[in-house]
Coordinates of C-alpha atoms and ligand atoms in Angstrom, one line a residue:
M1 CA 102.7 73.4 81.5
D2 CA 103.2 76.5 83.6
S3 CA 100.6 79.2 84.3
K4 CA 101.5 81.2 81.4
Q5 CA 101.2 78.4 78.8
L6 CA 97.9 77.3 80.6
F7 CA 96.5 80.8 80.3
D8 CA 97.4 80.9 76.5
Q9 CA 95.8 77.5 76.2
A10 CA 92.6 78.7 78.2
K11 CA 92.2 81.7 76.0
K12 CA 91.6 79.3 73.0
Y13 CA 88.5 77.8 74.7
I14 CA 87.2 80.2 77.3
P15 CA 86.5 84.0 76.6
G16 CA 89.6 85.9 77.8
G17 CA 90.6 82.7 79.4
V18 CA 88.5 83.1 82.5
H19 CA 84.9 82.6 83.8
S20 CA 84.9 85.8 85.9
P21 CA 86.9 88.8 84.5
V22 CA 88.9 89.8 87.6
R23 CA 90.7 86.4 87.5
S24 CA 92.3 87.7 84.2
F25 CA 94.6 90.0 86.0
K26 CA 93.6 92.8 83.8
N27 CA 95.8 95.9 84.3
L28 CA 98.5 94.0 85.7
K29 CA 101.8 93.0 84.1
Q30 CA 101.7 89.6 85.7
T31 CA 99.8 86.7 84.0
P32 CA 97.2 84.9 86.0
L33 CA 98.5 82.2 88.3
F34 CA 96.8 78.7 87.8
I35 CA 96.0 77.2 91.1
K36 CA 96.4 73.5 91.5
S37 CA 95.5 73.1 95.3
A38 CA 95.1 75.2 98.4
K39 CA 95.4 74.4 102.1
G40 CA 94.9 76.6 105.1
P41 CA 96.3 80.0 104.2
Y42 CA 98.2 78.8 101.1
L43 CA 97.7 78.5 97.5
Y44 CA 99.9 76.3 95.3
T45 CA 100.2 76.9 91.7
E46 CA 100.6 74.4 88.8
E47 CA 104.4 75.1 88.8
G48 CA 104.6 74.2 92.4
K49 CA 104.9 77.7 94.0
E50 CA 103.4 78.6 97.4
Y51 CA 101.8 81.8 98.2
I52 CA 100.0 83.1 101.4
D53 CA 96.6 83.8 100.1
F54 CA 94.8 87.1 101.1
C55 CA 92.2 86.6 98.5
Q56 CA 90.5 83.5 100.0
S57 CA 88.2 83.1 96.8
F58 CA 87.1 86.7 97.2
G59 CA 85.8 86.3 100.6
P60 CA 83.9 83.0 101.2
L61 CA 86.8 81.3 102.9
I62 CA 86.7 82.9 106.3
L63 CA 88.1 79.7 107.8
G64 CA 90.9 79.4 105.1
H65 CA 91.0 76.6 102.7
Q66 CA 90.1 73.0 103.4
D67 CA 89.0 73.6 107.0
E68 CA 89.1 70.1 108.6
L69 CA 85.8 70.3 110.4
V70 CA 84.0 71.6 107.3
F71 CA 85.9 68.9 105.1
D72 CA 84.7 66.0 107.5
K73 CA 81.1 67.0 107.2
I74 CA 81.3 67.6 103.5
K75 CA 82.7 64.1 103.0
Q76 CA 80.0 62.5 105.2
A77 CA 77.3 64.5 103.2
L78 CA 78.7 63.4 99.8
S79 CA 78.1 59.8 100.9
R80 CA 74.5 60.5 101.0
G81 CA 74.2 62.1 97.6
W82 CA 74.8 65.6 96.2
S83 CA 71.5 66.9 95.0
Y84 CA 67.9 65.9 95.4
G85 CA 65.9 68.5 94.1
A86 CA 63.3 67.9 96.8
C87 CA 62.8 68.9 100.4
E88 CA 65.8 68.0 102.7
K89 CA 66.8 68.8 106.3
Y90 CA 70.2 70.4 105.7
S91 CA 68.7 73.8 104.5
L92 CA 66.3 73.7 107.4
D93 CA 69.3 73.3 109.8
L94 CA 71.0 76.3 108.1
A95 CA 67.9 78.5 108.0
E96 CA 67.1 77.9 111.7
F97 CA 70.8 78.5 112.7
I98 CA 70.9 81.8 111.0
I99 CA 67.5 83.1 111.9
N100 CA 68.0 82.3 115.6
K101 CA 70.9 84.6 115.6
I102 CA 69.8 87.4 113.5
P103 CA 66.6 89.0 115.2
F104 CA 65.4 91.1 112.3
I105 CA 64.8 88.3 109.9
D106 CA 61.9 85.7 110.1
K107 CA 62.5 83.7 106.9
I108 CA 65.3 83.1 104.4
R109 CA 65.5 81.6 100.9
F110 CA 68.6 80.0 99.6
V111 CA 69.9 80.5 96.0
S112 CA 73.4 79.6 94.5
S113 CA 75.1 83.1 94.2
G114 CA 75.1 86.7 95.4
T115 CA 73.8 87.8 92.1
E116 CA 70.9 85.6 92.3
A117 CA 70.1 86.8 95.8
V118 CA 70.2 90.5 94.7
M119 CA 68.1 89.7 91.6
T120 CA 65.4 88.2 93.8
A121 CA 65.6 90.9 96.4
L122 CA 64.8 93.5 93.8
R123 CA 61.9 91.5 92.3
L124 CA 60.6 90.9 95.8
A125 CA 60.8 94.6 96.8
R126 CA 59.0 95.5 93.5
G127 CA 56.4 92.9 93.9
F128 CA 55.8 93.9 97.5
T129 CA 55.5 97.7 96.9
K130 CA 54.1 97.5 93.4
K131 CA 56.6 100.1 92.2
D132 CA 59.3 99.9 89.6
K133 CA 62.5 102.1 90.4
V134 CA 65.3 101.3 92.6
L135 CA 68.0 103.5 93.8
K136 CA 71.7 102.4 93.9
F137 CA 74.9 103.9 94.9
I138 CA 77.7 104.8 92.7
G139 CA 80.7 102.6 93.8
C140 CA 78.5 99.7 95.4
Y141 CA 78.5 96.4 93.4
H142 CA 75.6 94.1 93.5
G143 CA 76.5 91.2 91.2
H144 CA 75.9 91.1 87.4
V145 CA 72.2 91.9 87.4
D146 CA 71.0 93.9 84.4
S147 CA 69.5 96.7 86.5
M148 CA 72.7 96.9 88.7
L149 CA 75.2 97.4 85.8
I150 CA 74.7 101.1 85.8
Q151 CA 77.3 103.8 86.1
S152 CA 76.8 107.7 86.3
G153 CA 76.4 109.2 82.9
S154 CA 76.7 112.9 82.0
G155 CA 72.9 113.5 82.4
L156 CA 70.7 114.8 85.2
A157 CA 71.2 113.8 88.8
G158 CA 69.9 110.4 89.4
E159 CA 70.1 109.1 85.9
G160 CA 72.7 106.8 84.7
E161 CA 73.9 104.7 81.7
S162 CA 74.9 101.2 81.4
S163 CA 78.3 99.9 82.4
S164 CA 77.9 96.8 80.2
A165 CA 76.8 96.2 76.6
G166 CA 73.5 94.2 76.4
V167 CA 71.5 96.0 79.1
P168 CA 68.3 97.5 77.5
A169 CA 67.6 101.1 77.8
N170 CA 64.2 100.4 79.4
V171 CA 66.1 98.6 82.2
I172 CA 68.4 101.5 82.9
K173 CA 65.5 104.0 83.1
D174 CA 64.4 102.2 86.3
T175 CA 67.7 102.4 88.2
L176 CA 68.5 105.8 89.9
L177 CA 72.0 106.5 91.0
C178 CA 73.3 108.3 93.9
P179 CA 76.9 109.2 95.1
L180 CA 77.9 107.7 98.5
D181 CA 78.3 109.8 101.4
N182 CA 76.1 112.6 100.2
I183 CA 72.9 112.9 101.9
E184 CA 71.8 116.1 100.2
K185 CA 71.9 114.3 96.7
F186 CA 70.1 111.4 98.3
K187 CA 67.3 113.4 99.7
E188 CA 67.0 115.3 96.3
I189 CA 66.7 112.1 94.3
I190 CA 64.2 110.5 96.8
H191 CA 62.2 113.8 96.7
T192 CA 61.9 113.9 93.0
H193 CA 61.0 110.2 92.5
K194 CA 59.5 109.2 95.9
D195 CA 56.2 107.7 94.5
E196 CA 58.0 105.5 91.9
I197 CA 60.8 103.9 94.1
A198 CA 60.4 100.4 95.3
A199 CA 63.8 100.1 97.1
V200 CA 67.2 101.6 97.8
I201 CA 69.8 99.0 97.6
M202 CA 73.3 99.5 99.2
E203 CA 76.4 97.7 100.6
P204 CA 76.3 99.1 104.1
L205 CA 80.1 98.6 103.9
P206 CA 80.9 99.4 100.3
A207 CA 83.8 96.9 99.7
N208 CA 83.8 96.2 95.9
Y209 CA 85.3 99.5 94.9
G210 CA 87.9 99.5 97.4
L211 CA 86.7 99.8 101.0
L212 CA 84.7 102.9 101.3
L213 CA 83.5 103.0 105.1
Q214 CA 80.4 105.2 105.5
N215 CA 79.5 107.3 108.4
E216 CA 77.1 105.7 110.6
N217 CA 74.8 108.7 110.8
Y218 CA 74.7 108.8 107.1
L219 CA 73.4 105.2 107.0
K220 CA 70.9 106.1 109.8
E221 CA 69.6 108.9 107.9
I222 CA 69.0 106.7 104.9
R223 CA 67.1 104.3 107.0
K224 CA 65.0 107.1 108.4
I225 CA 64.0 108.6 105.0
T226 CA 63.3 105.4 103.3
K227 CA 61.0 104.4 106.2
E228 CA 59.2 107.7 106.1
Q229 CA 58.7 107.3 102.4
G230 CA 57.6 103.7 102.4
I231 CA 60.6 102.7 100.4
L232 CA 62.2 99.3 101.1
L233 CA 65.8 99.3 102.3
I234 CA 67.8 96.5 100.9
F235 CA 71.3 95.8 102.6
D236 CA 73.5 93.8 100.3
E237 CA 75.6 92.0 102.8
V238 CA 77.1 89.5 100.5
I239 CA 80.5 90.5 101.7
S240 CA 79.7 92.0 105.1
G241 CA 77.4 89.3 106.3
F242 CA 79.0 86.8 108.7
R243 CA 82.2 88.7 108.0
I244 CA 82.2 92.0 110.1
T245 CA 80.0 90.4 112.7
F246 CA 77.7 87.3 112.3
G247 CA 74.8 89.7 111.6
G248 CA 76.8 91.8 109.4
M249 CA 76.6 95.5 109.2
A250 CA 73.0 95.4 110.4
E251 CA 74.3 94.2 113.7
Y252 CA 77.5 96.3 113.7
T253 CA 75.6 99.4 113.2
G254 CA 72.2 98.6 114.8
I255 CA 70.5 99.7 111.5
T256 CA 67.9 97.3 110.4
P257 CA 67.1 96.9 106.6
D258 CA 63.8 95.5 105.2
I259 CA 65.5 93.0 103.2
V260 CA 68.9 91.5 103.4
T261 CA 71.0 89.6 100.9
Y262 CA 73.9 87.1 101.8
G263 CA 76.5 85.3 99.8
K264 CA 80.2 84.5 100.0
V265 CA 80.7 83.3 103.7
I266 CA 77.4 81.9 104.0
G267 CA 78.3 78.9 101.7
G268 CA 81.9 78.6 103.1
G269 CA 83.2 78.4 99.7
M270 CA 80.3 76.5 98.1
P271 CA 77.8 78.2 95.9
V272 CA 75.2 79.8 98.2
G273 CA 73.4 83.0 98.2
A274 CA 70.2 84.0 100.3
I275 CA 67.5 86.6 100.6
A276 CA 66.0 87.2 104.1
A277 CA 63.4 89.5 105.6
K278 CA 60.4 89.6 107.9
S279 CA 57.6 87.0 107.0
E280 CA 55.3 89.8 105.8
I281 CA 57.7 90.5 102.9
M282 CA 59.1 87.0 102.3
D283 CA 55.7 85.5 102.1
H284 CA 55.3 87.3 98.9
L285 CA 57.7 84.9 97.3
A286 CA 56.3 81.8 95.4
P287 CA 54.8 79.4 96.2
T288 CA 52.9 81.4 99.0
G289 CA 53.1 84.7 97.1
Q290 CA 53.0 86.1 93.6
V291 CA 56.8 86.8 93.2
Y292 CA 58.4 84.1 91.2
Q293 CA 61.8 82.7 92.1
A294 CA 63.2 79.0 91.7
G295 CA 66.4 77.1 91.2
T296 CA 67.4 73.5 90.3
L297 CA 70.3 73.5 92.5
S298 CA 69.1 75.9 95.2
A299 CA 69.9 74.7 98.7
N300 CA 72.3 72.0 97.4
P301 CA 72.9 69.7 100.3
I302 CA 76.7 69.8 100.2
A303 CA 76.6 73.5 100.0
M304 CA 74.2 73.7 103.0
V305 CA 76.4 71.5 105.0
A306 CA 79.6 73.6 104.2
G307 CA 77.6 76.7 105.1
I308 CA 76.5 75.5 108.5
E309 CA 79.8 74.0 109.5
T310 CA 81.4 77.3 108.5
L311 CA 78.9 79.5 110.4
K312 CA 78.8 77.3 113.7
Q313 CA 82.6 78.4 114.1
L314 CA 81.8 82.1 114.0
T315 CA 81.5 82.8 117.7
S316 CA 82.5 86.3 119.2
D317 CA 85.8 84.9 120.3
F318 CA 86.4 83.7 116.8
Y319 CA 85.9 87.3 115.3
A320 CA 88.1 88.8 118.2
N321 CA 90.9 86.6 117.3
L322 CA 90.5 86.9 113.6
N323 CA 90.3 90.8 113.8
R324 CA 93.4 91.0 116.0
N325 CA 95.5 88.7 113.7
T326 CA 94.3 91.0 110.8
K327 CA 95.5 94.1 112.6
D328 CA 98.9 92.5 113.4
I329 CA 99.2 91.7 109.7
T330 CA 98.2 95.0 108.4
N331 CA 100.6 96.7 111.0
E332 CA 103.3 94.7 109.4
F333 CA 102.3 95.7 105.9
S334 CA 102.3 99.5 107.0
K335 CA 105.7 99.2 108.6
F336 CA 107.0 97.6 105.5
F337 CA 105.7 100.3 103.2
S338 CA 107.2 103.0 105.5
Q339 CA 110.6 101.4 105.0
H340 CA 110.5 101.1 101.3
D341 CA 110.9 104.2 99.1
K342 CA 109.2 102.5 96.2
L343 CA 106.1 101.6 98.3
N344 CA 105.8 104.3 100.8
A345 CA 103.0 106.0 99.0
Y346 CA 100.4 103.4 100.2
Q347 CA 98.0 103.2 103.0
V348 CA 96.2 100.1 104.5
I349 CA 92.4 100.7 105.2
Q350 CA 91.2 97.9 107.5
V351 CA 87.7 97.0 108.8
E352 CA 87.8 94.0 110.9
S353 CA 89.1 91.0 108.7
L354 CA 88.8 93.0 105.5
F355 CA 91.7 95.3 104.2
W356 CA 92.5 97.5 101.2
I357 CA 95.9 98.7 100.3
T358 CA 95.6 101.9 98.3
P359 CA 97.5 105.1 97.5
E360 CA 97.7 107.5 100.5
S361 CA 95.0 110.0 100.5
E362 CA 94.4 113.4 102.3
K363 CA 91.1 112.6 103.7
P364 CA 89.3 109.3 104.5
L365 CA 88.0 107.6 101.3
T366 CA 84.1 107.5 101.5
N367 CA 83.4 108.1 97.8
I368 CA 84.7 106.9 94.4
E369 CA 85.7 110.5 93.5
D370 CA 88.1 110.6 96.2
I371 CA 90.1 107.5 95.2
P372 CA 93.7 108.7 94.0
S373 CA 94.1 108.6 90.2
N374 CA 97.4 106.7 90.2
I375 CA 95.8 103.6 91.8
N376 CA 96.2 101.2 89.0
E377 CA 99.9 101.9 88.3
L378 CA 100.8 101.9 92.0
F379 CA 98.8 98.7 92.5
D380 CA 100.8 96.9 89.7
I381 CA 104.0 97.7 91.5
L382 CA 102.6 96.5 94.9
F383 CA 101.2 93.2 93.6
E384 CA 104.3 92.1 91.9
E385 CA 106.5 93.1 94.9
F386 CA 104.1 90.9 97.2
L387 CA 104.1 88.2 94.7
N388 CA 107.9 88.0 94.6
R389 CA 107.7 87.7 98.4
G390 CA 105.2 84.9 98.3
I391 CA 102.2 86.9 99.3
Y392 CA 99.0 86.8 97.0
L393 CA 96.6 89.8 97.3
S394 CA 93.3 90.0 95.5
P395 CA 94.6 90.8 92.0
N396 CA 93.0 94.1 91.2
A397 CA 93.6 97.5 92.7
Y398 CA 89.8 98.0 93.5
E399 CA 89.4 94.6 95.1
I400 CA 89.8 94.3 98.8
S401 CA 91.7 91.5 100.4
F402 CA 90.4 89.0 103.0
N403 CA 92.0 87.4 106.2
S404 CA 91.1 84.1 107.5
K405 CA 91.2 81.9 110.7
A406 CA 94.1 79.8 109.0
H407 CA 96.4 82.9 109.0
G408 CA 97.4 82.5 112.6
I409 CA 100.5 83.5 114.8
D410 CA 102.9 81.1 112.7
V411 CA 101.8 82.5 109.5
I412 CA 102.1 86.2 110.7
Q413 CA 105.8 85.2 111.6
Q414 CA 106.1 83.9 108.0
I415 CA 104.8 87.2 106.7
K416 CA 107.3 89.2 108.8
D417 CA 110.1 87.0 107.4
K418 CA 108.9 87.3 103.8
L419 CA 108.7 91.2 104.3
C420 CA 112.3 91.4 105.9
K421 CA 114.1 89.7 103.0
Ligands
PLP1 C1 80.1 89.3 95.5 C2 79.0 90.2 95.7 C3 77.9 90.0 94.9 C4 77.7 88.9 93.8 O1 77.8 87.8 94.2 P1 78.2 86.6 93.2 O2 78.1 85.3 94.2 O3 79.6 86.9 92.7 O4 77.2 86.5 92.3 C5 76.8 90.9 95.1 N1 76.9 91.9 96.0 C6 78.1 92.1 96.7 C7 78.0 93.1 97.8 C8 79.2 91.2 96.5 O5 80.3 91.4 97.2

């Protein structure tokens, strides 16, 4: 069966045919590709087509598919069993490795997804401060946690409404909403609610609604105000952690959050998330503290091995090389757009090994309001054009694309050839 037939079949047994909505290619004319295998920079579909993959599982695969070193260690680990539900040394190795490289964290707890990490970080912040409200930014994504599925409503500043059915009104009331890149609004909301706010949570590099790079002074101001008010600052570095630099945006900007969440790259493509902070905060988690958190498959030994073998490769030379290759690739894309009438309305926004192709805008995009309104129609044309040339982007106008180590010089040459045709 080809992908189209498989998708029809999948819809009979699985809601919408998918286990995560973005995989359904909603808003695109193209039906989803069914992937049979993947290696290095390539995806192979059930019908045997090859694509250069710039989605890389939405970010975790910074080394590309089936990195040989990681693969070897996973095979060795498999021969020792794949879940114990008991203490093991694998998570200790990963915890030590990370904490030795990221100075502002003392302790880390592993979970199985970014969503779980955020859920725990919020509970920990509330348990620690004994306050209920959290402030989130419009355009930042923090997984499918009830209290984070909030969008701006028509009501007063700071208040929102649910972006998903099934989120109770009494959960919504404890999430305050703030636009990005607007320090005045932030101050106003903090001023009104300062005694009720446990935490401010943000993606220091918002990368789930396009790539909305924030001004460093704005981030510094948020840090300063939260500190003054005794509000915890949570950096959700599920995408940016181990990606922008090893220590994520905290290292990149020199701004230190109180709690950080990781996911994606930390597990090298296996299900891993993490919450980390100073001991003073982390020790509030059970069993030492009163904030409950648990997981049958937490710190799964195979996932821990995939994580550590991935992270060990992430030296400063590694990042320099990856970022340089990404620049070469996005330059090729820009050149290609400028030469094609149908596509010359696009710009490529790149931050290190992340990039987002979006309609041209008059000013830098820092806020969801600034995103051009024709984004979906234009993306549909772009996605199809690239697919026809054997290049697979993340399949949604608002999802960014990811480069990997596997996209080396030879692959860059292939991209040039594909764009020449
Ligand atoms: C992907 C992501 C999440 C959710 O992680 P899952 O592993 O998909 O649950 C949370 N926050 C950010 C910033 C993310 O990019």
